CSV table of N, CA and C in Angstrom, one decimal:
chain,number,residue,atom,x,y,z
V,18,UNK,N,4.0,-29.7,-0.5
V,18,UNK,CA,3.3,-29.3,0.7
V,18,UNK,C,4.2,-28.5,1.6
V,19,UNK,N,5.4,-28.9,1.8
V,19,UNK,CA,6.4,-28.1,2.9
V,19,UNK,C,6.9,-27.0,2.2
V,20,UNK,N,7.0,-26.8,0.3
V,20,UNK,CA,7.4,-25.6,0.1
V,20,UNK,C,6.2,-24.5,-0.1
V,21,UNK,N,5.0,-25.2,-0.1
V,21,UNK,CA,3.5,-24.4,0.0
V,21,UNK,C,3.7,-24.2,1.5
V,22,UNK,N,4.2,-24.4,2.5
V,22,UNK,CA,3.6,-23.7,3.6
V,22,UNK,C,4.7,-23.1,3.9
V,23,UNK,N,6.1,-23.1,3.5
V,23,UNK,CA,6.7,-22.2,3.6
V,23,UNK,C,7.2,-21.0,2.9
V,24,UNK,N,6.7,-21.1,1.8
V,24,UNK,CA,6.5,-20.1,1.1
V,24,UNK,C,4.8,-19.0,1.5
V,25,UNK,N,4.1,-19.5,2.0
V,25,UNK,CA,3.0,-19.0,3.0
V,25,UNK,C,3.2,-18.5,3.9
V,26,UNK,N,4.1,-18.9,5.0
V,26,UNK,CA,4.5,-18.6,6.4
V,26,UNK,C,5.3,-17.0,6.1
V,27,UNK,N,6.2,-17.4,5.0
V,27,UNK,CA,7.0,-15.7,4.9
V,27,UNK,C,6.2,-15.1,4.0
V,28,UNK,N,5.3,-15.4,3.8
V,28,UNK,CA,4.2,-14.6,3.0
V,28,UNK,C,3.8,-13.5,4.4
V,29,UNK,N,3.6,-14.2,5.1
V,29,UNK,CA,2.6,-13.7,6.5
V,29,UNK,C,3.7,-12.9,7.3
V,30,UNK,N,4.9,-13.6,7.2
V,30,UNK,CA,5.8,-12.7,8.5
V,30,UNK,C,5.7,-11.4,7.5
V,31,UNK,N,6.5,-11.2,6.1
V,31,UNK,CA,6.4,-9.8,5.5
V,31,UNK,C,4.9,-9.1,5.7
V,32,UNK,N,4.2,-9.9,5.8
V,32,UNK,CA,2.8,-8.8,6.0
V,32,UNK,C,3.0,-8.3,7.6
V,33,UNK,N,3.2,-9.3,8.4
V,33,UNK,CA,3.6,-8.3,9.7
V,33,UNK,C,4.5,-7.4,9.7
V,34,UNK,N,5.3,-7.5,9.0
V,34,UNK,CA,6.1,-5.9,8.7
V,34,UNK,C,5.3,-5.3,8.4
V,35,UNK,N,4.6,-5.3,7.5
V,35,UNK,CA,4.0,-4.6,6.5
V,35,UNK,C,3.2,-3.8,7.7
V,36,UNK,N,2.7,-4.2,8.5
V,36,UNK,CA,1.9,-4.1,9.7
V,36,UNK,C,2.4,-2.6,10.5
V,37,UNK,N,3.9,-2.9,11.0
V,37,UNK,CA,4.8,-2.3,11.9
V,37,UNK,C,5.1,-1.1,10.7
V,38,UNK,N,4.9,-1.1,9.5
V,38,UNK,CA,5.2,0.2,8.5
V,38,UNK,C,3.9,0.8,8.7
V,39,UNK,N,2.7,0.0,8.9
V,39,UNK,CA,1.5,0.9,8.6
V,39,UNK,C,1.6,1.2,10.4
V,40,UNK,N,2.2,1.2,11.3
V,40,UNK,CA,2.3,1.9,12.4
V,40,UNK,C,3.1,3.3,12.3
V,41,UNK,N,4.2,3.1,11.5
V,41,UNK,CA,4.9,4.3,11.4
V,41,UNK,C,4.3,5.2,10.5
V,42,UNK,N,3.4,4.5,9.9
V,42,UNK,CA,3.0,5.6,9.0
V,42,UNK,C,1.8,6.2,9.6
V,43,UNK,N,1.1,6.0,10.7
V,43,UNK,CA,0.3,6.7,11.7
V,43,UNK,C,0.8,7.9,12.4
V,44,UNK,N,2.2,7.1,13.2
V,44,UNK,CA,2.4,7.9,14.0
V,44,UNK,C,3.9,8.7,13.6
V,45,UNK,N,4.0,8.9,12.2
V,45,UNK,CA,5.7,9.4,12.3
V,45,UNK,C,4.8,11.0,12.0
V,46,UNK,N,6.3,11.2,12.5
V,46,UNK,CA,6.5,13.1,13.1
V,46,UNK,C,7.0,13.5,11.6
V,47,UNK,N,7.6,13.6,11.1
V,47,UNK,CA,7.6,14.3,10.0
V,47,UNK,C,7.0,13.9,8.8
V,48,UNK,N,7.0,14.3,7.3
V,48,UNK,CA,5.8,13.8,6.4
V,48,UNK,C,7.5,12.6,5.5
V,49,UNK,N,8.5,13.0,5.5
V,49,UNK,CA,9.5,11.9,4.7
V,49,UNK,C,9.2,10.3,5.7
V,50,UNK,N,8.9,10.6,7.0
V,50,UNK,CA,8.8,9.3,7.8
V,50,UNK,C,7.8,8.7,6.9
V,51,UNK,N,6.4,9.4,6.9
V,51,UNK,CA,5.5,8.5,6.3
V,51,UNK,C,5.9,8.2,5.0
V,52,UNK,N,6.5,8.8,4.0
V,52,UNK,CA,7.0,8.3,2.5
V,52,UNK,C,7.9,7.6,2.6
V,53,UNK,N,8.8,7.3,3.5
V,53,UNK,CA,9.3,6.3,3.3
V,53,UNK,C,8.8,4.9,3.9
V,54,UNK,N,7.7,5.0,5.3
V,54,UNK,CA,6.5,3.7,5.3
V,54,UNK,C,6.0,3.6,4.0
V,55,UNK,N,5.2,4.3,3.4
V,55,UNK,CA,4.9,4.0,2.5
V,55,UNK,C,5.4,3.1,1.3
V,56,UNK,N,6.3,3.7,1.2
V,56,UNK,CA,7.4,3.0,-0.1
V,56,UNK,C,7.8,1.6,0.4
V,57,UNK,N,8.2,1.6,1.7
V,57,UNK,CA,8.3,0.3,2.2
V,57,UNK,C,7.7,-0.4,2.0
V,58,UNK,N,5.9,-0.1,2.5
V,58,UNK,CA,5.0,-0.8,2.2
V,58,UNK,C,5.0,-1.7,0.7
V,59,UNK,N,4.9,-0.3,0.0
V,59,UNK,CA,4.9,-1.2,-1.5
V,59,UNK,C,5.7,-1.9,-2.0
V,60,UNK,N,7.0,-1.9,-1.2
V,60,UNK,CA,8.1,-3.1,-1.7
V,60,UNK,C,7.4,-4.3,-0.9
V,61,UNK,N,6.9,-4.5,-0.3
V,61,UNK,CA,6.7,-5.4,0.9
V,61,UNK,C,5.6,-6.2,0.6
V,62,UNK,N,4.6,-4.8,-0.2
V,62,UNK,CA,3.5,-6.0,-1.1
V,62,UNK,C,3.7,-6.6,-2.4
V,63,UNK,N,4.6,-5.8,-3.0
V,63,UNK,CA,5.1,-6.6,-4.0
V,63,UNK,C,5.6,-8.0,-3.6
V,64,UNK,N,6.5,-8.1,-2.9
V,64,UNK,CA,7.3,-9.3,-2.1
V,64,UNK,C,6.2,-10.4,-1.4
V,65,UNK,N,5.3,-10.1,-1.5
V,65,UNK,CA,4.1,-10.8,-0.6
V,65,UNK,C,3.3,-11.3,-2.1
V,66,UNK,N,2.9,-10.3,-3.4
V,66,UNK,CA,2.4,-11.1,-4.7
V,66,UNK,C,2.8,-12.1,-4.8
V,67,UNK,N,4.5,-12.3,-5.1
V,67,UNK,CA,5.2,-12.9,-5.7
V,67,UNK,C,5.5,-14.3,-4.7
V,68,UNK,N,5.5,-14.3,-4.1
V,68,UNK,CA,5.2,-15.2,-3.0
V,68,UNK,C,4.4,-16.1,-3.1
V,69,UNK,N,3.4,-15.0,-2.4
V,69,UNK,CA,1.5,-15.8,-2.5
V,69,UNK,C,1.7,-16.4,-4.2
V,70,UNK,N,2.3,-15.7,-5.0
V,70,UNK,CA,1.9,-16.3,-6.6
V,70,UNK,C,3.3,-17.8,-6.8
V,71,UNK,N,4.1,-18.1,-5.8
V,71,UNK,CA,4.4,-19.0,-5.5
V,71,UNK,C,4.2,-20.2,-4.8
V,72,UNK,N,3.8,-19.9,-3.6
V,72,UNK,CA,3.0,-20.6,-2.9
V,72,UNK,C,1.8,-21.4,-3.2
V,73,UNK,N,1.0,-20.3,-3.6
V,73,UNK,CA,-0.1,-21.3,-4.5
V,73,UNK,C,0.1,-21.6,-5.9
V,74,UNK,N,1.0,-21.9,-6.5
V,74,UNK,CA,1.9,-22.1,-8.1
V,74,UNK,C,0.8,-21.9,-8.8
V,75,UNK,N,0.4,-20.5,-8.7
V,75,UNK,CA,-0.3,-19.4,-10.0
V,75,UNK,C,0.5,-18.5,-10.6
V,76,UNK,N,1.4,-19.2,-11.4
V,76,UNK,CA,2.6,-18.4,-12.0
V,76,UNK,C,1.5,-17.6,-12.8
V,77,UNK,N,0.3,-17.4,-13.3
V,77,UNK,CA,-0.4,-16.6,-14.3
V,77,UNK,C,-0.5,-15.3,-13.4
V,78,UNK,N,-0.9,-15.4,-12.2
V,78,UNK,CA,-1.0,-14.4,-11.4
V,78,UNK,C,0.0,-12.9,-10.8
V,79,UNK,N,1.1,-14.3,-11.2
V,79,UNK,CA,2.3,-12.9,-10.8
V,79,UNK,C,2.4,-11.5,-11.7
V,80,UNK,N,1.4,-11.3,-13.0
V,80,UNK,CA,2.2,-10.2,-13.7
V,80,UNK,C,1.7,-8.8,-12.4
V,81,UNK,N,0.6,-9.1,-11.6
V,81,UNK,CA,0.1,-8.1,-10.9
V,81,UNK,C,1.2,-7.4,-10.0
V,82,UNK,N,2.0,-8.7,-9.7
V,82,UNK,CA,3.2,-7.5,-8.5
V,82,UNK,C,4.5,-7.1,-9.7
V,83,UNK,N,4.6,-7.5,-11.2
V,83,UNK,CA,5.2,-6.5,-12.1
V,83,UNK,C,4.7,-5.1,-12.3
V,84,UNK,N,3.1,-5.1,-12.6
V,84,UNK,CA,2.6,-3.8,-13.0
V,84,UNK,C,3.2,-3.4,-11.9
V,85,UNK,N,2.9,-3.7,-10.9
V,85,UNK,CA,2.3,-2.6,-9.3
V,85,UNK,C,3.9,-2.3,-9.2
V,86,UNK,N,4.9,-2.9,-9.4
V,86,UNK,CA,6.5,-3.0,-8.9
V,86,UNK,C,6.5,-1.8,-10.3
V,87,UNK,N,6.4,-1.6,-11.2
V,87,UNK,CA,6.3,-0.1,-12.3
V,87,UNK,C,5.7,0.8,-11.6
V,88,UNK,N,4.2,0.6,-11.4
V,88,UNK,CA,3.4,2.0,-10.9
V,88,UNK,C,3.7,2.6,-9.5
V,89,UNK,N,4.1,1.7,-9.1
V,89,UNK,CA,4.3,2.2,-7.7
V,89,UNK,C,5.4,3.2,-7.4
V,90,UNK,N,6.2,3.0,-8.5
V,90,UNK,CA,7.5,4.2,-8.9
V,90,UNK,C,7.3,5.4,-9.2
V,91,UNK,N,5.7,5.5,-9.9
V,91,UNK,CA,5.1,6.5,-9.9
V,91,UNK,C,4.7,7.4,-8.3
V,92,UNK,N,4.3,6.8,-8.0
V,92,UNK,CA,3.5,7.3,-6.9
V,92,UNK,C,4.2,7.9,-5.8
V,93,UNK,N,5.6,7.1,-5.8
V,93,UNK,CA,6.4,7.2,-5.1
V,93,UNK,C,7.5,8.7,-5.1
V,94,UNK,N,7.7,9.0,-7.0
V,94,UNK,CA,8.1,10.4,-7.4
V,94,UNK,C,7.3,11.2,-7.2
V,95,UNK,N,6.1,11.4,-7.5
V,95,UNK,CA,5.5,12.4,-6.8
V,95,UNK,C,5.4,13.1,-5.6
V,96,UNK,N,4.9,11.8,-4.5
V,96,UNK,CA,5.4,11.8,-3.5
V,96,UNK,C,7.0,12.7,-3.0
V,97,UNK,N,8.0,12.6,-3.6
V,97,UNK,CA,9.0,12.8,-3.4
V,97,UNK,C,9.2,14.2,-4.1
V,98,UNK,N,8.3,14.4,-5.1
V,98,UNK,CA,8.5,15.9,-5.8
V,98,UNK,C,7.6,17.0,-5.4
V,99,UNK,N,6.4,16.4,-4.1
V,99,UNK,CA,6.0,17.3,-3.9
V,99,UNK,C,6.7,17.9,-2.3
V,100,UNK,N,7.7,16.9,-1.6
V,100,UNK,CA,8.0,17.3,-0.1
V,100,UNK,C,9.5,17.5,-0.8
V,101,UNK,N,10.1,17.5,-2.1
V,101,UNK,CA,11.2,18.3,-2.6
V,101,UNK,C,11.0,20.2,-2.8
V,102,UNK,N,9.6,20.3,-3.3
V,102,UNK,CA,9.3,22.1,-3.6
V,102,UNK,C,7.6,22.3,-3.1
V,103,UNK,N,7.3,21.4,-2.9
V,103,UNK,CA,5.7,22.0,-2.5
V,103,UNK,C,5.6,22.0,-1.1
V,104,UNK,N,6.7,21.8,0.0
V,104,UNK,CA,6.1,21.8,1.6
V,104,UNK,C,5.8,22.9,1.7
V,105,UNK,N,4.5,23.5,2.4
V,105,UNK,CA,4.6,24.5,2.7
V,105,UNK,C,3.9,24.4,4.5
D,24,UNK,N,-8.1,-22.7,11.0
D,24,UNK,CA,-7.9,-21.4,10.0
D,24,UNK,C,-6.4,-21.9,9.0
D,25,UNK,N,-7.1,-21.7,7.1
D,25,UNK,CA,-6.0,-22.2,7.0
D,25,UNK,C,-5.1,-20.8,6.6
D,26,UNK,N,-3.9,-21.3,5.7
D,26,UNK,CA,-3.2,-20.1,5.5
D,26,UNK,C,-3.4,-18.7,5.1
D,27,UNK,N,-4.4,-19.1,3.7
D,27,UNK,CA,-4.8,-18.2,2.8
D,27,UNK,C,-5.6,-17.5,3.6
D,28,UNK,N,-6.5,-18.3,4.5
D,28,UNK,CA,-7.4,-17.5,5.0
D,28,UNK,C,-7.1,-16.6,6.0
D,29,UNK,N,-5.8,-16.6,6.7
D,29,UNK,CA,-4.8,-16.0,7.7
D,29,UNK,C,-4.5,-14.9,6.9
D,30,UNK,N,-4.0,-15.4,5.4
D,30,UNK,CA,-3.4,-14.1,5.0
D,30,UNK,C,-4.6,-13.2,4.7
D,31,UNK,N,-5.6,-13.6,4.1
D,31,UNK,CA,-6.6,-12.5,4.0
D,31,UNK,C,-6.8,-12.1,4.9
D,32,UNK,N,-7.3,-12.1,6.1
D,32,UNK,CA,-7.6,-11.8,7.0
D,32,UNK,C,-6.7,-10.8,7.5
D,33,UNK,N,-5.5,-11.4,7.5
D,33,UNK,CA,-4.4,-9.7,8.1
D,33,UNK,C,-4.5,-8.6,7.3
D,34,UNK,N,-4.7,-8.8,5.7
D,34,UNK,CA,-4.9,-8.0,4.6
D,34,UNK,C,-6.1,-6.9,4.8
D,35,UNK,N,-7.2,-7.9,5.4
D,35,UNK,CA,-8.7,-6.8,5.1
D,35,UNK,C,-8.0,-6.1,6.3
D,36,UNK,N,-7.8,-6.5,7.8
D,36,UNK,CA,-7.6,-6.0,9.2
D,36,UNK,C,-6.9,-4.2,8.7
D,37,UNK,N,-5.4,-4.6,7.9
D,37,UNK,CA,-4.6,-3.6,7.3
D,37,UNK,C,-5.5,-2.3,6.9
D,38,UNK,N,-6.1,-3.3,5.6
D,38,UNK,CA,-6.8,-2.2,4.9
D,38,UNK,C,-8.2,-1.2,6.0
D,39,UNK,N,-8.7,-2.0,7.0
D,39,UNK,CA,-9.2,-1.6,8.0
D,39,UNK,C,-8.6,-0.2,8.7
D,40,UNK,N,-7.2,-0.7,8.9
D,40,UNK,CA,-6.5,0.2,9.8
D,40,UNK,C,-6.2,1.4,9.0
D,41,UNK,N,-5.8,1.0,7.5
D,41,UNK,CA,-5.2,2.4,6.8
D,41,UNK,C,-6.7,3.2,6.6
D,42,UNK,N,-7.4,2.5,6.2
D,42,UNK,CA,-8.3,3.5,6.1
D,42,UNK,C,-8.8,4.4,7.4
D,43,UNK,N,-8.6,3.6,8.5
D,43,UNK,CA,-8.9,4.3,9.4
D,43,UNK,C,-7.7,5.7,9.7
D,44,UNK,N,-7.0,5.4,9.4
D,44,UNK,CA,-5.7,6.4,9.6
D,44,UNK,C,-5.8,7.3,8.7
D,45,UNK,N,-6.7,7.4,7.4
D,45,UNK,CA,-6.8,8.0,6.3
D,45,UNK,C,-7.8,9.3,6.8
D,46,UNK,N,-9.0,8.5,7.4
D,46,UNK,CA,-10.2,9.1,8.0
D,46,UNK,C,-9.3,10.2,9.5
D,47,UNK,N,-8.8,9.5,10.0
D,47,UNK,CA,-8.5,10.3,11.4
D,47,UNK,C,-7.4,11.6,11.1
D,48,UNK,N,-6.1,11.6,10.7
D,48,UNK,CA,-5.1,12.1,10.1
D,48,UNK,C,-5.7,13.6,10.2
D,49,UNK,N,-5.0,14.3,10.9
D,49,UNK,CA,-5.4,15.8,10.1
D,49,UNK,C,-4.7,16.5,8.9
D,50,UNK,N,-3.1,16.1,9.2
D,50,UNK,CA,-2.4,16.8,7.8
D,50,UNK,C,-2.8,15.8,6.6
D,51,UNK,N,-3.2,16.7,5.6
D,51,UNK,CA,-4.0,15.9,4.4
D,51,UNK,C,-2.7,15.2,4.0
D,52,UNK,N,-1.7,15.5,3.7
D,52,UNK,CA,-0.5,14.8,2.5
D,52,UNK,C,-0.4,13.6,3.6
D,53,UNK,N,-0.3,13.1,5.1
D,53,UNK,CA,-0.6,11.8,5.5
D,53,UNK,C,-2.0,11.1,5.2
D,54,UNK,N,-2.9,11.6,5.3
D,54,UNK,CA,-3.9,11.3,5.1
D,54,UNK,C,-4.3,10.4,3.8
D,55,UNK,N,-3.4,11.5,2.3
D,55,UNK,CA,-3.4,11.2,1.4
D,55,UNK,C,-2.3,9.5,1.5
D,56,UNK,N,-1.3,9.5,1.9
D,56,UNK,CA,-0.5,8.9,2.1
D,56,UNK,C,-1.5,7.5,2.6
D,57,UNK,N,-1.8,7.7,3.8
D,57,UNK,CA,-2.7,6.4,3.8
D,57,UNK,C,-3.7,5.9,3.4
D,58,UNK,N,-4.1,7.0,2.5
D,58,UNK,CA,-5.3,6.1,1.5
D,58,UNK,C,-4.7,5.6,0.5
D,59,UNK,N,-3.5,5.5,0.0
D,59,UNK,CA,-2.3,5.0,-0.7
D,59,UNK,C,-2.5,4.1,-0.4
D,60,UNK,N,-1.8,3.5,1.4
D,60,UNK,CA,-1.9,2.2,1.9
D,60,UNK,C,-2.7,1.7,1.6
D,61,UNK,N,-4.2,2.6,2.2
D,61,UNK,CA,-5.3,1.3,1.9
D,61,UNK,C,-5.5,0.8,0.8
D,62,UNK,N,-5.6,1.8,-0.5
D,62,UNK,CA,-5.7,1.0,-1.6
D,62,UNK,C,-4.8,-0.2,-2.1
D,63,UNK,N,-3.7,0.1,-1.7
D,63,UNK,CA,-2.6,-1.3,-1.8
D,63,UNK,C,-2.7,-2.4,-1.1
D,64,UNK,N,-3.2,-2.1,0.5
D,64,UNK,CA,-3.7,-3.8,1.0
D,64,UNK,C,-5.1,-4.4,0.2
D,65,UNK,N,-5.8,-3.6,0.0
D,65,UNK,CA,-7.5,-3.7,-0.3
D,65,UNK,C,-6.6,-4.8,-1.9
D,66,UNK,N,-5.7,-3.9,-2.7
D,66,UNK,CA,-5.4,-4.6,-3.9
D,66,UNK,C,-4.8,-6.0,-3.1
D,67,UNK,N,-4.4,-6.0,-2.2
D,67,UNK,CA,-3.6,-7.3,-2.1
D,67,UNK,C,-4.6,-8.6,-1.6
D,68,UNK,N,-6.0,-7.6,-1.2
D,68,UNK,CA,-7.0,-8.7,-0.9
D,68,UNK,C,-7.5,-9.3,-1.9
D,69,UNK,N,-7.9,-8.3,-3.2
D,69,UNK,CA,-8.6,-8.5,-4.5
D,69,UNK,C,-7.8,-9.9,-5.0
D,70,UNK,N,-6.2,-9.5,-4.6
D,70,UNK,CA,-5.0,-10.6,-5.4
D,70,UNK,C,-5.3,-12.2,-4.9
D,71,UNK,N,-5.4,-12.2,-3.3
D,71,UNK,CA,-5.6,-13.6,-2.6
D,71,UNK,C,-6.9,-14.1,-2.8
D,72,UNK,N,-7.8,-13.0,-3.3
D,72,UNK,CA,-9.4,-13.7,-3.8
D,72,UNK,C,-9.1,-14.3,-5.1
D,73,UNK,N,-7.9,-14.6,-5.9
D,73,UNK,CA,-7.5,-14.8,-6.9
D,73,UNK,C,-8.6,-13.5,-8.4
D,74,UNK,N,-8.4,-12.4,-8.3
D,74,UNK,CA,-9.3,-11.8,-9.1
D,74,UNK,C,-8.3,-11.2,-9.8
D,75,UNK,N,-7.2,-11.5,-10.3
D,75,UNK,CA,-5.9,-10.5,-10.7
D,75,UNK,C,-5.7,-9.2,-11.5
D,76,UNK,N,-7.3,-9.0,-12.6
D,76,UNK,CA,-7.2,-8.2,-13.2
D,76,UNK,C,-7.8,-6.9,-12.1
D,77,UNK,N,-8.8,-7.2,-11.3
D,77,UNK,CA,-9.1,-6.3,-10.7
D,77,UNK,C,-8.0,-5.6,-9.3
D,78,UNK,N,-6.7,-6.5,-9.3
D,78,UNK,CA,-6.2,-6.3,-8.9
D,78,UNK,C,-5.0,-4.8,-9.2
D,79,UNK,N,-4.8,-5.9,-10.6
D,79,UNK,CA,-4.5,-4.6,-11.3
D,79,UNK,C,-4.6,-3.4,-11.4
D,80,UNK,N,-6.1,-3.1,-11.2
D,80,UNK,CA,-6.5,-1.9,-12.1
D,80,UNK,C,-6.9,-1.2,-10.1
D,81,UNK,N,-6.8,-2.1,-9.3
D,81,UNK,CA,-7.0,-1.3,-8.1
D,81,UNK,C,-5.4,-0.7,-7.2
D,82,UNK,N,-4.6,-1.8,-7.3
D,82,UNK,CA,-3.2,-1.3,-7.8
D,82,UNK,C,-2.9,0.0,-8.7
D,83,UNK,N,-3.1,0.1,-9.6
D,83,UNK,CA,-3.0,0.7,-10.5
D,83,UNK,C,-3.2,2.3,-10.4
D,84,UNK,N,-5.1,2.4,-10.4
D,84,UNK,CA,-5.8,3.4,-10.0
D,84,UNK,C,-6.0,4.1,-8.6
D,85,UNK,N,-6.4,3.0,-8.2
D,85,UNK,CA,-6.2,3.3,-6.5
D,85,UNK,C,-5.8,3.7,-5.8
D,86,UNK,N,-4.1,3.0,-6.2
D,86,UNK,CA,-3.3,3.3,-5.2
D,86,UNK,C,-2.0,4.1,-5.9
D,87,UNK,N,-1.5,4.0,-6.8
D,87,UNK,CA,-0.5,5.1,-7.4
D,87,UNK,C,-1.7,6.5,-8.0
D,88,UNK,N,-2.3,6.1,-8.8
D,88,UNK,CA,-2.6,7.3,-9.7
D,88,UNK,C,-3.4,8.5,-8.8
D,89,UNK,N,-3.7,7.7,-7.6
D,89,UNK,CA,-5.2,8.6,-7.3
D,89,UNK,C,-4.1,9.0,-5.8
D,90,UNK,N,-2.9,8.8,-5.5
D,90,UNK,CA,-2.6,9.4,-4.6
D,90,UNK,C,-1.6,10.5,-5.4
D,91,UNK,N,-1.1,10.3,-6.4
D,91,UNK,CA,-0.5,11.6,-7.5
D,91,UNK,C,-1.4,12.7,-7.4
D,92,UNK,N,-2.8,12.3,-8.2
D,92,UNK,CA,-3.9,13.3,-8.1
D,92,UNK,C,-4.2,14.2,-6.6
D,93,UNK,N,-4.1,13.5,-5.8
D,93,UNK,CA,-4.6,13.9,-4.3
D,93,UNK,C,-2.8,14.8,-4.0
D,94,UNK,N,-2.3,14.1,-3.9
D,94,UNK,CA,-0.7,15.1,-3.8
D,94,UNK,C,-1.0,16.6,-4.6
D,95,UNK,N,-0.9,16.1,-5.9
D,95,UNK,CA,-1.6,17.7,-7.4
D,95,UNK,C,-2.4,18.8,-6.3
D,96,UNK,N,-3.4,18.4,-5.8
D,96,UNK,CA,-4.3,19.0,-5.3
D,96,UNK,C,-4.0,19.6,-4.5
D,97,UNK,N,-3.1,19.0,-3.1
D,97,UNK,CA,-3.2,19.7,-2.0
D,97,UNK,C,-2.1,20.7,-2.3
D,98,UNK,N,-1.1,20.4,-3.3
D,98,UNK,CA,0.1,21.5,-3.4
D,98,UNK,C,-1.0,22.8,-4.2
D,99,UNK,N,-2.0,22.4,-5.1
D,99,UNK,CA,-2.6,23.8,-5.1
D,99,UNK,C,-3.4,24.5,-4.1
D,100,UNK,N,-3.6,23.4,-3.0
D,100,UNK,CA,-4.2,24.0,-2.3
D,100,UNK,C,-3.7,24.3,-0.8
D,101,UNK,N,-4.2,24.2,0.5
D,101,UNK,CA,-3.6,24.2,1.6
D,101,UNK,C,-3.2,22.9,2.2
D,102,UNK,N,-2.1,22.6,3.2
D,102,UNK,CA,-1.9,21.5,3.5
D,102,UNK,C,-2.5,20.8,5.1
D,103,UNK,N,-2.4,21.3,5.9
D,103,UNK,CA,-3.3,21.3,7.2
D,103,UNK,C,-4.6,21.7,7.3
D,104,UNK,N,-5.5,20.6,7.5
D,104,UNK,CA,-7.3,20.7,7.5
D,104,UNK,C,-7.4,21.1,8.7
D,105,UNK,N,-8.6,22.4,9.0
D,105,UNK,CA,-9.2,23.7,10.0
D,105,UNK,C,-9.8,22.6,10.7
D,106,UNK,N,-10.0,23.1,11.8
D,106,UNK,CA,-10.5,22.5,12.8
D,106,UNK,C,-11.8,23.2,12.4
């Protein structure tokens, strides 16, 4: 019970970061500010799967923040390859 | 209100907000950027509804592949939407 709610409770504080990233990524002034919210983001949800898939002991559940912890590397090069030679 | 249902609830709110930030945004590569987010909270809602494979494939699709595609596009095209 006490490690189900506290493995819940920092489930929740990381989503309030998560929160304060999806603020910078509204209002940041240049386009690296928002790629790097973003990327934050997706470390932060990963960190929040793996959690939640401890907290409620659904170890079957966790392969989802492995995929997403691979693809999200994707998304994230791109991102990075296009404000490397595509700014215009 | 118990936990889970706290956490979902900050999750849809997110995905609320990114989308909204997706919608409002003038420079497309932000825009594109937070339809990213949204797809990644919306996946984190799918995850706490316990639905994992759909998780997957909205993770997956949603939120990496289809913001690659959307990046592809605007570098062939222009980056700041006309008023």
């Amino acid at each position: 019970m006490i490690v189900e709610l506290s493995f819940g409770i920092a489930a929740a504080v990381l989503l309030a970061y998560a929160l304060v990233c999806a603020v910078r990524l509204g209002v940041g002034p240049t386009a690296a500010d928002r790629a790097v919210a973003l990327d934050t983001i997706n470390t932060l949800v990963v960190a929040i799967m793996v959690l939640v898939g401890a907290a409620f002991d659904l170890m079957i559940i966790m392969d989802v923040a492995l995929v997403y912890a691979l693809l999200s590397f994707v998304g994230t090069l791109y991102i990075a390859r296009y404000l490397e030679e595509g700014l215009r | 209100m118990t936990l889970w249902a706290s956490l979902l609830t900050m999750s849809l709110v997110m995905t609320v907000v990114a989308g909204f930030l997706a919608v409002v945004l003038r420079d497309l590569l932000a825009a594109a950027l937070a339809l990213g987010a949204q797809g990644l909270f919306l996946s984190l809602a799918f995850y706490l509804l316990q639905a994992p494979d759909v998780a997957i494939a909205q993770a997956g699709i949603g939120a990496a592949l289809t913001t690659a595609i959307f990046l592809l596009a605007i570098r062939k095209t222009r980056r700041k939407e006309e008023e």
